[in-house]
Amino acid sequence: MHGEEEDVFDSVTWESASAPYDVDYTAKQTGPGFKQSTAGVEEPHGPHDPKWEGYLITIVKDPLKELPETKDAYVSYLTNLPIFSSQTPSVRRRFQDFVFLRDNLVKDFPACVVPVLPDKHRLEYITGDRFSPEFMERRRLELHRFLQRIARHPMLQRSTLLRAFLESTEWHVYMHQHLAHPPGPEPAPGLIDNISDTLLNAFARVRKPDERFLEMRESVDKFEDGLVLSERLWNRIRGRTNGEFTGHLNSMKISLTDYHDLAVAVQGLGFLESGITDPLNHFSNTLLEFSALLRHKTQTSTDPFLVHLHSLLTYSHANRAVLKLRDQKQLDFEELSDYLSGVTLERDRLSAIISGHAGSSGLGLSAYLKDKVDAIRGADDDRSRVEKMRKLDIKIKELQDAVTTAHETSDAFSDETLREQKVFQYTKEAEMKEMLSNLADGEIEFYQSAIDEWDRIIPIIQRIRVDV
């Protein structure tokens, strides 16, 4: 697990650590380069509580098509730090740069939940729609949310790689330097790697599971099930609203296309009824406005909600991957411990045979067969056994060191995972608050506008004279 203790963002203004998620972008700042004091802020209560030193504000905006009319055309995005002492607080990055940032953060911080980038949307790449304003804006929002999640993370936000990504005007040079000289020493493949590759497989399970992580995994399962169900239901609502859903023929849901068709029909009636043509035309226009309001709500409220919902689901998948990696670390320790026990047992068996205190009896069929094979090969004399014991002693020493390292790594990774779950929980709660608030605001705006439209048509309808 790699962490960087130095403060690589002295030139950035940090928001108060007491509220790392509710940031007021319009609030008056104390000045570029000022890092607010955390004095008076409630400190973490336990060893597994994360500690924020501030909240880095980042913005992704202004998507721009580069190299237009060429086969190498691509879209770049402006990454911006609103409060920064540099003369160039904004730099342009393309999607591949975000991919490099994400891949290397995963490598440098394996115990951290690094957010997932949006899919490549292969269909858009084939049809050419990846340069449409709608696609670029959706991609911009997804990249903005990706960078926000990193900025909210107490460890990832201080990565030197992130600083270069946000600030460097020679980003491609830095990318090559980072690949050539990664932060921290590269772990050399040793005994633990060789043994793990041999012993472990995708079907192995932790034999002594930690109840804390079992509860976390269960919580993640329930959370993802809820997100999947919500995404399916809201997609169904969206389809019905837009007239795209063909199932449930008995449903009374009226789509925006139905309102549009109804408006055309009412306008046709107006041409036939000369006495009430004007009121019917006004009513037809109201239906068209209401249909437009439905379309606007879908584009500005429902669609962003669905995108955010799916993004939160992929973020949860990244969290699940960290939990799985923690299990793998514990599995490494358990398998190495078993291997050490087996080698030690074999060494003790040989020692007992040489001392004449015991043979292979009582040590199982495998030991008996091994003795017989050694006898056939002529390798059952004391001299060969002493040589085997010498080699086994060397292997036992290596295994003891490997088991100690695996145990320390497993414990350290577990501690980091516990802290990481707190970070993920805070992020999840903040994003759900933001997501549901935006949805509620969109629904309120829609219904208020709809009420205003229908209120305006009521006096016009009431002026129609009905002679009895």
PDB file of C-alpha atoms in Angstrom, residues 241 255-264 266-267 280-299 445-457 460:
ATOM      1  CA  THR A 241     -43.064   9.261 -20.339  1.00  0.00           C
ATOM      2  CA  SER A 255     -46.700   9.976 -22.657  1.00  0.00           C
ATOM      3  CA  LEU A 256     -45.512  13.316 -23.969  1.00  0.00           C
ATOM      4  CA  THR A 257     -46.212  12.141 -27.519  1.00  0.00           C
ATOM      5  CA  ASP A 258     -49.818  11.537 -26.476  1.00  0.00           C
ATOM      6  CA  TYR A 259     -50.081  15.130 -25.257  1.00  0.00           C
ATOM      7  CA  HIS A 260     -48.586  16.340 -28.531  1.00  0.00           C
ATOM      8  CA  ASP A 261     -51.087  14.288 -30.564  1.00  0.00           C
ATOM      9  CA  LEU A 262     -53.932  15.533 -28.378  1.00  0.00           C
ATOM     10  CA  ALA A 263     -52.854  19.132 -28.994  1.00  0.00           C
ATOM     11  CA  VAL A 264     -52.982  18.575 -32.766  1.00  0.00           C
ATOM     12  CA  VAL A 266     -57.760  19.959 -30.336  1.00  0.00           C
ATOM     13  CA  GLN A 267     -56.336  22.437 -32.838  1.00  0.00           C
ATOM     14  CA  LEU A 280     -59.313  25.789 -28.388  1.00  0.00           C
ATOM     15  CA  ASN A 281     -56.094  27.095 -29.948  1.00  0.00           C
ATOM     16  CA  HIS A 282     -54.996  28.342 -26.520  1.00  0.00           C
ATOM     17  CA  PHE A 283     -55.827  24.940 -25.025  1.00  0.00           C
ATOM     18  CA  SER A 284     -53.857  23.247 -27.805  1.00  0.00           C
ATOM     19  CA  ASN A 285     -50.868  25.482 -27.090  1.00  0.00           C
ATOM     20  CA  THR A 286     -51.096  24.616 -23.393  1.00  0.00           C
ATOM     21  CA  LEU A 287     -50.960  20.920 -24.244  1.00  0.00           C
ATOM     22  CA  LEU A 288     -47.874  21.556 -26.399  1.00  0.00           C
ATOM     23  CA  GLU A 289     -46.242  23.502 -23.559  1.00  0.00           C
ATOM     24  CA  PHE A 290     -47.035  20.698 -21.124  1.00  0.00           C
ATOM     25  CA  SER A 291     -45.518  18.174 -23.527  1.00  0.00           C
ATOM     26  CA  ALA A 292     -42.402  20.364 -23.772  1.00  0.00           C
ATOM     27  CA  LEU A 293     -42.235  20.532 -19.962  1.00  0.00           C
ATOM     28  CA  LEU A 294     -42.297  16.738 -19.795  1.00  0.00           C
ATOM     29  CA  ARG A 295     -39.468  16.548 -22.316  1.00  0.00           C
ATOM     30  CA  HIS A 296     -37.495  19.198 -20.416  1.00  0.00           C
ATOM     31  CA  LYS A 297     -37.953  17.287 -17.125  1.00  0.00           C
ATOM     32  CA  THR A 298     -36.674  14.114 -18.762  1.00  0.00           C
ATOM     33  CA  GLN A 299     -33.570  15.836 -20.133  1.00  0.00           C
ATOM     34  CA  GLU A 445     -39.910  22.781 -10.970  1.00  0.00           C
ATOM     35  CA  PHE A 446     -41.876  20.657 -13.448  1.00  0.00           C
ATOM     36  CA  TYR A 447     -45.106  20.553 -11.446  1.00  0.00           C
ATOM     37  CA  GLN A 448     -44.914  24.245 -10.556  1.00  0.00           C
ATOM     38  CA  SER A 449     -44.464  25.177 -14.217  1.00  0.00           C
ATOM     39  CA  ALA A 450     -47.284  22.801 -15.186  1.00  0.00           C
ATOM     40  CA  ILE A 451     -49.618  24.395 -12.624  1.00  0.00           C
ATOM     41  CA  ASP A 452     -48.767  27.842 -13.969  1.00  0.00           C
ATOM     42  CA  GLU A 453     -49.526  26.729 -17.540  1.00  0.00           C
ATOM     43  CA  TRP A 454     -52.897  25.198 -16.646  1.00  0.00           C
ATOM     44  CA  ASP A 455     -53.812  28.164 -14.432  1.00  0.00           C
ATOM     45  CA  ARG A 456     -53.389  30.485 -17.407  1.00  0.00           C
ATOM     46  CA  ILE A 457     -55.760  28.475 -19.588  1.00  0.00           C
ATOM     47  CA  ILE A 460     -59.803  31.497 -21.229  1.00  0.00           C
TER      48      ILE A 460
END
